[in-house]
Amino acid sequence: MPDLLSVFLHLLLLFKLVAPVTFRHHRYDDLVRTLYKVQNECPSVTRVYSIGRSVEGRHLYVLEFSDHPGIHEPLEPEVKYVANMHGNEALGRELMLQLSEFLCEEFQNRNQRVVRLIQDTRIHILPSMNPDGYEVAAAQGPNKLGYLVGRNNANGVDLNRNFPDLNTYIYYNEKSGGPNHHLPLPDNWKSQVEPETRAVIRWMHSFNFVLSANLHGGAVVANYPYDRSFQHPVRGVRRPANTPTPDDKLFQKLAKVYSYAHGWMYQGWNCGDYFPDGIINGASWYSLSKGMQDFNYLHTNCFDITLELSCNKFPPQEELQREWLGNREALIQFLEEVHQGIKGMVLDENHNNLANAVISVSGINHDVTSGDHGDYFRLLLPGTYTVTAKAPGFDPQTETVTVGPAEPTLVNFYLKRSIPQVSSVGRAPSRRHGAGAKVQPQAARKKEMEMRQLRRGPA
């Protein structure tokens, strides 16, 4: 009898370990256990890692899905989901746990769509960017939730108003000329942001993310950049005004993919608002400064949109299953959108990888760069494009590329080292002028000869 009891207790414990994620809210300890449970169930395709800690010391855990966890495979794009940035907006957090369990189970069941997604994509899921705020919101109980309680982090800061402001610089550059991508951070940026924001920025630096979405609540709409209005504020208030990026049509398409795959977002009428097709340009809704969405686009290669997923920021548990069923297909389809446009390698004549090469598309004033392994990814709508790759010390290369509606077009670039300019008689400029001397440009010499001719008068 004791042996039977022991077996029974063992089976009960085993069942508890592999039981699927239930439709309930998960506090921090539950969230951590769930992430490690998924890793234990699917160890060959998952990895749990931390990108840092919150103000109160909670880890910001990420669950990775890949056929080679922990390794970037060249030409395999990186994509991320970020949820619970506002601690009181809880649905995204629960959807990320459900998605994690779903991907693991379907991979085990050999669902070919999920298997292919995991084999061809490196997926990173951050269920909670603001675990401290969530604990404050969750501690109130379901019937006492204030609309804003727990929104901010433990220092009282709204994390979606905490990223370095790069919009001001890009708007200036668009008028006056200057970089259109990878805008640099201020020297003192680390002292200007919260620990959670700092951790996410370092995360962005660690991976060459191509596509991402951050999950919020309080409305039902897919919001795309820019979030900050281009118009100048009036008495400190920045008025809503449509402010498109150079990739506006692409962003609209990404937003529509989620909206139309969602159970009801596409209908537009939700939460007392109306958004045609269930999408909206962020700045035309309300202008937001220092947001994560614009920061992704201006500082990294990543195209990021914001998904507002529920009228109720902290929906009751009995609504979670319906919300999961309404979002499941949209979450998968959005991940699949990373496989469009063009991708390839940037190499030198000896087939060495070239990192940080700039990939430009004629007619779209926003460039991307190759990653540490020399691979690049440029999301594009179907069409024909003129694409140029360039790197310091190399001659640029330009290709005409046709993009289809399905798989990305593979376009590799092989850059040749630039040949030093020689003089008109075939020799390099003489050094007899000395190291600090300036060699007169040809145009200047020509103009000086013309001036001498004018001073001499007609022949």
mmCIF file of C-alpha atoms in Angstrom, residues 50 124 146 155 181 252 258 356:
data_model
loop_
_atom_site.group_PDB
_atom_site.id
_atom_site.type_symbol
_atom_site.label_atom_id
_atom_site.label_comp_id
_atom_site.label_asym_id
_atom_site.label_seq_id
_atom_site.Cartn_x
_atom_site.Cartn_y
_atom_site.Cartn_z
ATOM 1 C CA SER A 50 17.089 37.365 -17.989
ATOM 2 C CA HIS A 124 11.879 36.126 -27.991
ATOM 3 C CA GLY A 146 -8.071 51.517 -10.071
ATOM 4 C CA ASN A 155 9.756 54.640 -9.088
ATOM 5 C CA HIS A 181 18.393 55.350 -39.114
ATOM 6 C CA GLN A 252 -0.193 49.768 -42.168
ATOM 7 C CA TYR A 258 -2.877 41.518 -36.810
ATOM 8 C CA ASN A 356 27.123 47.349 -40.049
#
